[in-house]
């Protein structure tokens, strides 16, 4: 299933990527066979920018990598869970762990890639994607009918 959204009469590739991911039936598994999804993500848009928030508890900013390849934003982590454990114990129930991941989003044309910044605080990665000045929403002019 592929989803396409329209924003101001244009297809928003960022919106489409997010929705296509949500409706994707593909699920990754790690080496131990546990199901692992990508870290949860929120995307916020206002008239000046997009903000991408990625929940990555257990990681430090040094574990994360963010790159721009053309119009593709790639967020990844290579940190793997520490394997050393006392031989006397084993998991009897397991719902979380730290697994490597990679997420990619196609950026809309209105993003000013040169001004993109990122910050990391309390397990939340925030990527700030400002819009180019010429792409920012203009105020709507109401025209009276004569």
Short mmCIF file of N, CA and C in Angstrom, two decimals:
data_model
loop_
_atom_site.label_atom_id
_atom_site.label_comp_id
_atom_site.label_asym_id
_atom_site.label_seq_id
_atom_site.Cartn_x
_atom_site.Cartn_y
_atom_site.Cartn_z
N UNK A 1 0.84 -1.17 0.00
CA UNK A 1 0.00 0.00 0.00
C UNK A 1 0.89 1.23 0.00
N UNK A 2 0.66 2.16 -0.90
CA UNK A 2 1.42 3.39 -0.92
C UNK A 2 0.49 4.56 -0.71
N UNK A 3 0.89 5.48 0.15
CA UNK A 3 0.07 6.62 0.51
C UNK A 3 0.71 7.89 -0.04
N UNK A 4 -0.08 8.75 -0.62
CA UNK A 4 0.39 10.03 -1.12
C UNK A 4 -0.45 11.11 -0.49
N UNK A 5 0.18 12.16 0.04
CA UNK A 5 -0.56 13.26 0.64
C UNK A 5 -0.31 14.53 -0.14
N UNK A 6 -1.26 15.39 -0.15
CA UNK A 6 -1.13 16.67 -0.82
C UNK A 6 -1.01 17.76 0.22
N UNK A 7 -0.08 18.68 0.04
CA UNK A 7 0.07 19.83 0.91
C UNK A 7 0.10 21.06 0.02
N UNK A 8 -0.86 21.94 0.19
CA UNK A 8 -0.95 23.13 -0.65
C UNK A 8 -0.90 22.78 -2.13
N UNK A 9 -1.56 21.68 -2.50
CA UNK A 9 -1.60 21.27 -3.89
C UNK A 9 -0.37 20.52 -4.35
N UNK A 10 0.59 20.27 -3.47
CA UNK A 10 1.81 19.56 -3.83
C UNK A 10 1.90 18.28 -3.01
N UNK A 11 2.53 17.27 -3.57
CA UNK A 11 2.75 16.03 -2.82
C UNK A 11 3.87 16.28 -1.83
N UNK A 12 3.63 15.98 -0.59
CA UNK A 12 4.66 16.11 0.44
C UNK A 12 5.34 14.76 0.60
N UNK A 13 6.56 14.65 0.12
CA UNK A 13 7.26 13.36 0.20
C UNK A 13 7.54 12.98 1.64
N UNK A 14 7.75 13.96 2.51
CA UNK A 14 7.99 13.65 3.92
C UNK A 14 6.75 13.00 4.53
N UNK A 15 5.57 13.56 4.26
CA UNK A 15 4.33 12.97 4.75
C UNK A 15 4.10 11.58 4.15
N UNK A 16 4.32 11.44 2.87
CA UNK A 16 4.11 10.15 2.21
C UNK A 16 5.04 9.08 2.76
N UNK A 17 6.32 9.43 2.98
CA UNK A 17 7.27 8.47 3.56
C UNK A 17 6.82 7.99 4.92
N UNK A 18 6.37 8.92 5.75
CA UNK A 18 5.93 8.55 7.10
C UNK A 18 4.74 7.62 7.07
N UNK A 19 3.75 7.94 6.25
CA UNK A 19 2.56 7.11 6.19
C UNK A 19 2.84 5.75 5.55
N UNK A 20 3.67 5.74 4.54
CA UNK A 20 4.03 4.46 3.93
C UNK A 20 4.74 3.56 4.93
N UNK A 21 5.56 4.15 5.80
CA UNK A 21 6.24 3.36 6.83
C UNK A 21 5.22 2.79 7.82
N UNK A 22 4.25 3.59 8.21
CA UNK A 22 3.26 3.14 9.18
C UNK A 22 2.44 1.97 8.65
N UNK A 23 2.14 1.99 7.35
CA UNK A 23 1.30 0.94 6.78
C UNK A 23 2.12 -0.21 6.19
N UNK A 24 3.42 -0.13 6.32
CA UNK A 24 4.29 -1.19 5.81
C UNK A 24 4.15 -2.42 6.70
N UNK A 25 4.11 -3.57 6.07
CA UNK A 25 4.01 -4.82 6.84
C UNK A 25 5.38 -5.40 7.12
N UNK A 26 6.41 -4.75 6.61
CA UNK A 26 7.76 -5.24 6.81
C UNK A 26 8.20 -5.01 8.25
N UNK A 27 8.74 -6.03 8.87
CA UNK A 27 9.24 -5.91 10.23
C UNK A 27 10.60 -6.56 10.28
N UNK A 28 11.55 -5.88 10.88
CA UNK A 28 12.90 -6.42 10.94
C UNK A 28 13.08 -7.25 12.19
N UNK A 29 13.98 -8.24 12.12
CA UNK A 29 14.33 -9.01 13.31
C UNK A 29 15.83 -8.94 13.49
N UNK A 30 16.26 -8.97 14.75
CA UNK A 30 17.69 -8.92 15.02
C UNK A 30 18.28 -10.32 14.99
N UNK A 31 19.58 -10.43 15.32
CA UNK A 31 20.27 -11.72 15.26
C UNK A 31 19.65 -12.76 16.19
N UNK A 32 19.01 -12.30 17.26
CA UNK A 32 18.44 -13.23 18.23
C UNK A 32 17.00 -13.59 17.90
N UNK A 33 16.48 -13.05 16.79
CA UNK A 33 15.12 -13.39 16.38
C UNK A 33 14.05 -12.52 17.01
N UNK A 34 14.43 -11.54 17.82
CA UNK A 34 13.44 -10.65 18.42
C UNK A 34 13.00 -9.62 17.40
N UNK A 35 11.73 -9.33 17.40
CA UNK A 35 11.22 -8.31 16.50
C UNK A 35 11.67 -6.94 16.97
N UNK A 36 12.21 -6.15 16.07
CA UNK A 36 12.64 -4.81 16.45
C UNK A 36 12.16 -3.83 15.38
N UNK A 37 11.42 -2.85 15.82
CA UNK A 37 10.96 -1.82 14.91
C UNK A 37 11.91 -0.65 15.01
N UNK A 38 11.75 0.28 14.09
CA UNK A 38 12.53 1.50 14.15
C UNK A 38 12.13 2.29 15.38
N UNK A 39 13.02 3.14 15.89
CA UNK A 39 12.64 3.99 17.01
C UNK A 39 11.44 4.86 16.62
N UNK A 40 10.53 5.12 17.55
CA UNK A 40 9.36 5.94 17.22
C UNK A 40 9.78 7.35 16.83
N UNK A 41 9.01 7.92 15.91
CA UNK A 41 9.35 9.23 15.36
C UNK A 41 8.11 10.11 15.29
N UNK A 42 8.29 11.38 15.59
CA UNK A 42 7.26 12.41 15.40
C UNK A 42 7.81 13.44 14.44
N UNK A 43 6.95 13.97 13.59
CA UNK A 43 7.34 15.04 12.68
C UNK A 43 6.35 16.18 12.86
N UNK A 44 6.88 17.36 13.05
CA UNK A 44 6.07 18.55 13.29
C UNK A 44 6.38 19.55 12.17
N UNK A 45 5.35 20.23 11.68
CA UNK A 45 5.55 21.25 10.65
C UNK A 45 4.85 22.53 11.08
N UNK A 46 5.54 23.65 10.88
CA UNK A 46 4.91 24.95 11.02
C UNK A 46 5.27 25.75 9.78
N UNK A 47 4.93 27.00 9.74
CA UNK A 47 5.16 27.77 8.51
C UNK A 47 6.64 27.99 8.22
N UNK A 48 7.51 27.83 9.24
CA UNK A 48 8.93 28.09 9.06
C UNK A 48 9.82 26.85 8.95
N UNK A 49 9.33 25.69 9.41
CA UNK A 49 10.23 24.55 9.47
C UNK A 49 9.49 23.23 9.65
N UNK A 50 10.27 22.16 9.51
CA UNK A 50 9.88 20.82 9.92
C UNK A 50 10.78 20.46 11.10
N UNK A 51 10.26 19.70 12.06
CA UNK A 51 11.07 19.19 13.16
C UNK A 51 10.81 17.69 13.25
N UNK A 52 11.88 16.92 13.22
CA UNK A 52 11.79 15.47 13.32
C UNK A 52 12.30 15.08 14.70
N UNK A 53 11.49 14.36 15.45
CA UNK A 53 11.85 13.89 16.79
C UNK A 53 11.94 12.37 16.74
N UNK A 54 13.04 11.82 17.23
CA UNK A 54 13.24 10.37 17.25
C UNK A 54 13.56 9.96 18.68
N UNK A 55 12.76 9.04 19.24
CA UNK A 55 12.99 8.55 20.59
C UNK A 55 14.05 7.46 20.55
N UNK A 56 15.19 7.73 21.19
CA UNK A 56 16.30 6.78 21.17
C UNK A 56 16.88 6.59 22.58
N UNK A 57 16.06 6.13 23.52
CA UNK A 57 16.57 5.93 24.87
C UNK A 57 17.66 4.87 24.89
N UNK A 58 18.63 5.08 25.77
CA UNK A 58 19.73 4.13 25.89
C UNK A 58 20.89 4.44 24.98
N UNK A 59 20.72 5.41 24.09
CA UNK A 59 21.81 5.81 23.19
C UNK A 59 22.35 7.16 23.62
N UNK A 60 23.57 7.45 23.23
CA UNK A 60 24.14 8.79 23.43
C UNK A 60 24.22 9.45 22.06
N UNK A 61 24.48 10.74 22.05
CA UNK A 61 24.57 11.43 20.76
C UNK A 61 25.72 10.89 19.92
N UNK A 62 26.74 10.34 20.56
CA UNK A 62 27.86 9.76 19.82
C UNK A 62 27.49 8.45 19.11
N UNK A 63 26.40 7.82 19.53
CA UNK A 63 25.94 6.57 18.91
C UNK A 63 25.13 6.82 17.64
N UNK A 64 24.72 8.07 17.42
CA UNK A 64 23.82 8.41 16.31
C UNK A 64 24.58 9.06 15.16
N UNK A 65 24.09 8.82 13.97
CA UNK A 65 24.66 9.43 12.77
C UNK A 65 23.52 9.99 11.94
N UNK A 66 23.66 11.24 11.50
CA UNK A 66 22.67 11.90 10.65
C UNK A 66 23.39 12.37 9.41
N UNK A 67 22.83 12.04 8.25
CA UNK A 67 23.45 12.51 7.01
C UNK A 67 22.38 12.94 6.01
N UNK A 68 22.77 13.83 5.13
CA UNK A 68 21.92 14.27 4.03
C UNK A 68 22.58 13.81 2.74
N UNK A 69 21.86 13.01 1.98
CA UNK A 69 22.34 12.53 0.69
C UNK A 69 21.36 13.03 -0.36
N UNK A 70 21.66 14.18 -0.95
CA UNK A 70 20.70 14.79 -1.86
C UNK A 70 19.48 15.23 -1.07
N UNK A 71 18.31 14.73 -1.45
CA UNK A 71 17.07 15.05 -0.73
C UNK A 71 16.71 13.97 0.29
N UNK A 72 17.65 13.10 0.63
CA UNK A 72 17.39 12.01 1.55
C UNK A 72 18.06 12.28 2.90
N UNK A 73 17.24 12.31 3.96
CA UNK A 73 17.74 12.43 5.33
C UNK A 73 17.88 11.02 5.87
N UNK A 74 19.08 10.65 6.34
CA UNK A 74 19.33 9.31 6.85
C UNK A 74 19.77 9.42 8.31
N UNK A 75 19.05 8.71 9.18
CA UNK A 75 19.35 8.68 10.61
C UNK A 75 19.68 7.23 10.95
N UNK A 76 20.82 7.00 11.60
CA UNK A 76 21.20 5.62 11.90
C UNK A 76 21.96 5.52 13.21
N UNK A 77 22.05 4.29 13.69
CA UNK A 77 22.84 3.97 14.89
C UNK A 77 23.44 2.60 14.68
N UNK A 78 24.67 2.46 15.08
CA UNK A 78 25.35 1.16 14.97
C UNK A 78 25.55 0.52 16.34
N UNK A 79 25.13 1.18 17.40
CA UNK A 79 25.36 0.64 18.74
C UNK A 79 24.60 -0.67 18.90
N UNK A 80 25.29 -1.65 19.41
CA UNK A 80 24.67 -2.95 19.68
C UNK A 80 24.65 -3.17 21.18
N UNK A 81 23.69 -3.93 21.61
CA UNK A 81 23.56 -4.24 23.03
C UNK A 81 24.79 -5.01 23.50
N UNK A 82 25.23 -4.69 24.68
CA UNK A 82 26.38 -5.37 25.27
C UNK A 82 26.03 -6.84 25.50
N UNK A 83 26.81 -7.76 24.95
CA UNK A 83 26.47 -9.18 24.97
C UNK A 83 26.92 -9.91 26.24
N UNK A 84 27.89 -9.33 26.97
CA UNK A 84 28.37 -10.04 28.15
C UNK A 84 27.31 -10.05 29.25
N UNK A 85 27.03 -11.19 29.76
CA UNK A 85 26.01 -11.35 30.79
C UNK A 85 26.44 -12.53 31.66
N UNK A 86 26.05 -12.49 32.89
CA UNK A 86 26.38 -13.62 33.76
C UNK A 86 25.78 -14.90 33.17
N UNK A 87 26.54 -15.94 33.18
CA UNK A 87 26.08 -17.22 32.63
C UNK A 87 24.95 -17.81 33.47
N UNK A 88 24.80 -17.36 34.71
CA UNK A 88 23.79 -17.91 35.61
C UNK A 88 22.38 -17.45 35.28
N UNK A 89 22.25 -16.40 34.48
CA UNK A 89 20.90 -15.87 34.22
C UNK A 89 20.59 -15.84 32.73
N UNK A 90 19.32 -15.80 32.44
CA UNK A 90 18.84 -15.65 31.06
C UNK A 90 17.52 -14.90 31.09
N UNK A 91 17.18 -14.30 29.98
CA UNK A 91 15.90 -13.60 29.91
C UNK A 91 14.76 -14.62 29.91
N UNK A 92 13.73 -14.36 30.67
CA UNK A 92 12.52 -15.17 30.57
C UNK A 92 11.41 -14.37 29.89
N UNK A 93 11.60 -13.07 29.79
CA UNK A 93 10.69 -12.19 29.05
C UNK A 93 11.49 -10.98 28.61
N UNK A 94 11.36 -10.58 27.35
CA UNK A 94 12.16 -9.47 26.84
C UNK A 94 11.35 -8.66 25.86
N UNK A 95 11.22 -7.35 26.13
CA UNK A 95 10.47 -6.46 25.24
C UNK A 95 11.29 -5.32 24.69
N UNK A 96 12.47 -5.07 25.23
CA UNK A 96 13.28 -3.98 24.69
C UNK A 96 14.75 -4.36 24.67
N UNK A 97 15.47 -3.66 23.86
CA UNK A 97 16.90 -3.84 23.73
C UNK A 97 17.43 -2.72 22.86
N UNK A 98 18.73 -2.68 22.71
CA UNK A 98 19.35 -1.66 21.86
C UNK A 98 19.82 -2.36 20.60
N UNK A 99 19.30 -1.93 19.47
CA UNK A 99 19.61 -2.56 18.19
C UNK A 99 20.02 -1.50 17.19
N UNK A 100 20.92 -1.82 16.27
CA UNK A 100 21.26 -0.87 15.22
C UNK A 100 20.03 -0.59 14.36
N UNK A 101 19.93 0.61 13.80
CA UNK A 101 18.81 0.94 12.92
C UNK A 101 19.25 1.95 11.88
N UNK A 102 18.43 2.09 10.86
CA UNK A 102 18.61 3.15 9.87
C UNK A 102 17.23 3.56 9.38
N UNK A 103 16.97 4.85 9.41
CA UNK A 103 15.70 5.40 8.91
C UNK A 103 16.03 6.45 7.87
N UNK A 104 15.25 6.48 6.81
CA UNK A 104 15.46 7.45 5.74
C UNK A 104 14.15 8.16 5.44
N UNK A 105 14.25 9.45 5.18
CA UNK A 105 13.09 10.25 4.81
C UNK A 105 13.45 11.12 3.60
N UNK A 106 12.58 11.12 2.60
CA UNK A 106 12.76 12.05 1.49
C UNK A 106 12.31 13.42 1.94
N UNK A 107 13.19 14.41 1.78
CA UNK A 107 12.86 15.76 2.23
C UNK A 107 12.12 16.52 1.14
N UNK A 108 11.16 17.35 1.55
CA UNK A 108 10.48 18.20 0.58
C UNK A 108 11.46 19.24 0.01
N UNK A 109 11.17 19.74 -1.17
CA UNK A 109 12.05 20.71 -1.82
C UNK A 109 12.21 22.00 -1.04
N UNK A 110 11.20 22.34 -0.22
CA UNK A 110 11.27 23.62 0.48
C UNK A 110 12.24 23.63 1.66
N UNK A 111 12.86 22.50 2.01
CA UNK A 111 13.81 22.45 3.12
C UNK A 111 15.14 23.10 2.72
N UNK A 112 15.64 23.98 3.60
CA UNK A 112 16.95 24.60 3.43
C UNK A 112 17.98 23.66 4.07
N UNK A 113 18.53 22.76 3.28
CA UNK A 113 19.41 21.71 3.82
C UNK A 113 20.68 22.28 4.45
N UNK A 114 21.15 23.41 3.96
CA UNK A 114 22.37 24.01 4.50
C UNK A 114 22.19 24.50 5.93
N UNK A 115 20.98 24.77 6.36
CA UNK A 115 20.71 25.30 7.70
C UNK A 115 20.19 24.23 8.67
N UNK A 116 20.18 22.97 8.25
CA UNK A 116 19.70 21.88 9.09
C UNK A 116 20.59 21.70 10.31
N UNK A 117 19.97 21.54 11.48
CA UNK A 117 20.72 21.31 12.72
C UNK A 117 20.08 20.16 13.49
N UNK A 118 20.79 19.68 14.50
CA UNK A 118 20.26 18.59 15.33
C UNK A 118 20.71 18.80 16.77
N UNK A 119 19.88 18.31 17.69
CA UNK A 119 20.24 18.33 19.11
C UNK A 119 19.76 17.02 19.74
N UNK A 120 20.33 16.68 20.87
CA UNK A 120 19.99 15.43 21.54
C UNK A 120 19.89 15.70 23.03
N UNK A 121 18.73 15.40 23.61
CA UNK A 121 18.53 15.63 25.03
C UNK A 121 17.60 14.58 25.60
N UNK A 122 18.02 13.95 26.70
CA UNK A 122 17.23 12.97 27.46
C UNK A 122 16.61 11.89 26.56
N UNK A 123 17.40 11.35 25.63
CA UNK A 123 16.94 10.25 24.80
C UNK A 123 16.11 10.64 23.59
N UNK A 124 15.98 11.94 23.33
CA UNK A 124 15.21 12.41 22.17
C UNK A 124 16.15 13.15 21.22
N UNK A 125 16.23 12.66 19.99
CA UNK A 125 16.98 13.34 18.94
C UNK A 125 16.01 14.27 18.22
N UNK A 126 16.39 15.55 18.08
CA UNK A 126 15.55 16.51 17.36
C UNK A 126 16.35 17.06 16.20
N UNK A 127 15.79 16.93 14.99
CA UNK A 127 16.42 17.46 13.79
C UNK A 127 15.56 18.62 13.30
N UNK A 128 16.18 19.79 13.20
CA UNK A 128 15.50 21.01 12.78
C UNK A 128 15.77 21.23 11.30
N UNK A 129 14.71 21.25 10.51
CA UNK A 129 14.80 21.40 9.05
C UNK A 129 14.07 22.69 8.65
N UNK A 130 14.78 23.82 8.60
CA UNK A 130 14.11 25.07 8.25
C UNK A 130 13.69 25.10 6.78
N UNK A 131 12.63 25.85 6.52
CA UNK A 131 12.19 26.02 5.13
C UNK A 131 12.94 27.20 4.51
N UNK A 132 13.19 27.10 3.20
CA UNK A 132 13.80 28.21 2.49
C UNK A 132 12.87 29.41 2.57
N UNK A 133 13.41 30.60 2.57
CA UNK A 133 12.60 31.82 2.67
C UNK A 133 11.54 31.89 1.58
N UNK A 134 11.90 31.51 0.35
CA UNK A 134 10.95 31.61 -0.76
C UNK A 134 9.86 30.54 -0.70
N UNK A 135 10.01 29.56 0.20
CA UNK A 135 9.03 28.48 0.29
C UNK A 135 8.11 28.61 1.50
N UNK A 136 8.38 29.57 2.37
CA UNK A 136 7.56 29.73 3.57
C UNK A 136 6.15 30.16 3.20
N UNK A 137 5.20 29.73 4.00
CA UNK A 137 3.80 30.05 3.76
C UNK A 137 3.60 31.56 3.76
N UNK A 138 2.91 32.05 2.79
CA UNK A 138 2.59 33.47 2.71
C UNK A 138 1.21 33.68 3.31
N UNK A 139 1.00 34.87 3.84
CA UNK A 139 -0.33 35.16 4.39
C UNK A 139 -1.34 35.18 3.25
N UNK A 140 -2.54 34.76 3.55
CA UNK A 140 -3.60 34.69 2.54
C UNK A 140 -4.25 36.05 2.40
N UNK A 141 -4.37 36.51 1.18
CA UNK A 141 -5.02 37.78 0.91
C UNK A 141 -6.46 37.50 0.51
N UNK A 142 -7.40 38.11 1.18
CA UNK A 142 -8.80 37.97 0.87
C UNK A 142 -9.18 39.05 -0.16
N UNK A 143 -9.76 38.60 -1.24
CA UNK A 143 -10.15 39.53 -2.30
C UNK A 143 -11.66 39.67 -2.30
N UNK A 144 -12.11 40.89 -2.17
CA UNK A 144 -13.55 41.15 -2.18
C UNK A 144 -14.12 41.02 -3.58
N UNK A 145 -15.38 40.65 -3.66
CA UNK A 145 -16.07 40.50 -4.94
C UNK A 145 -16.83 41.79 -5.22
N UNK A 146 -16.58 42.39 -6.37
CA UNK A 146 -17.24 43.65 -6.72
C UNK A 146 -18.59 43.42 -7.32
#
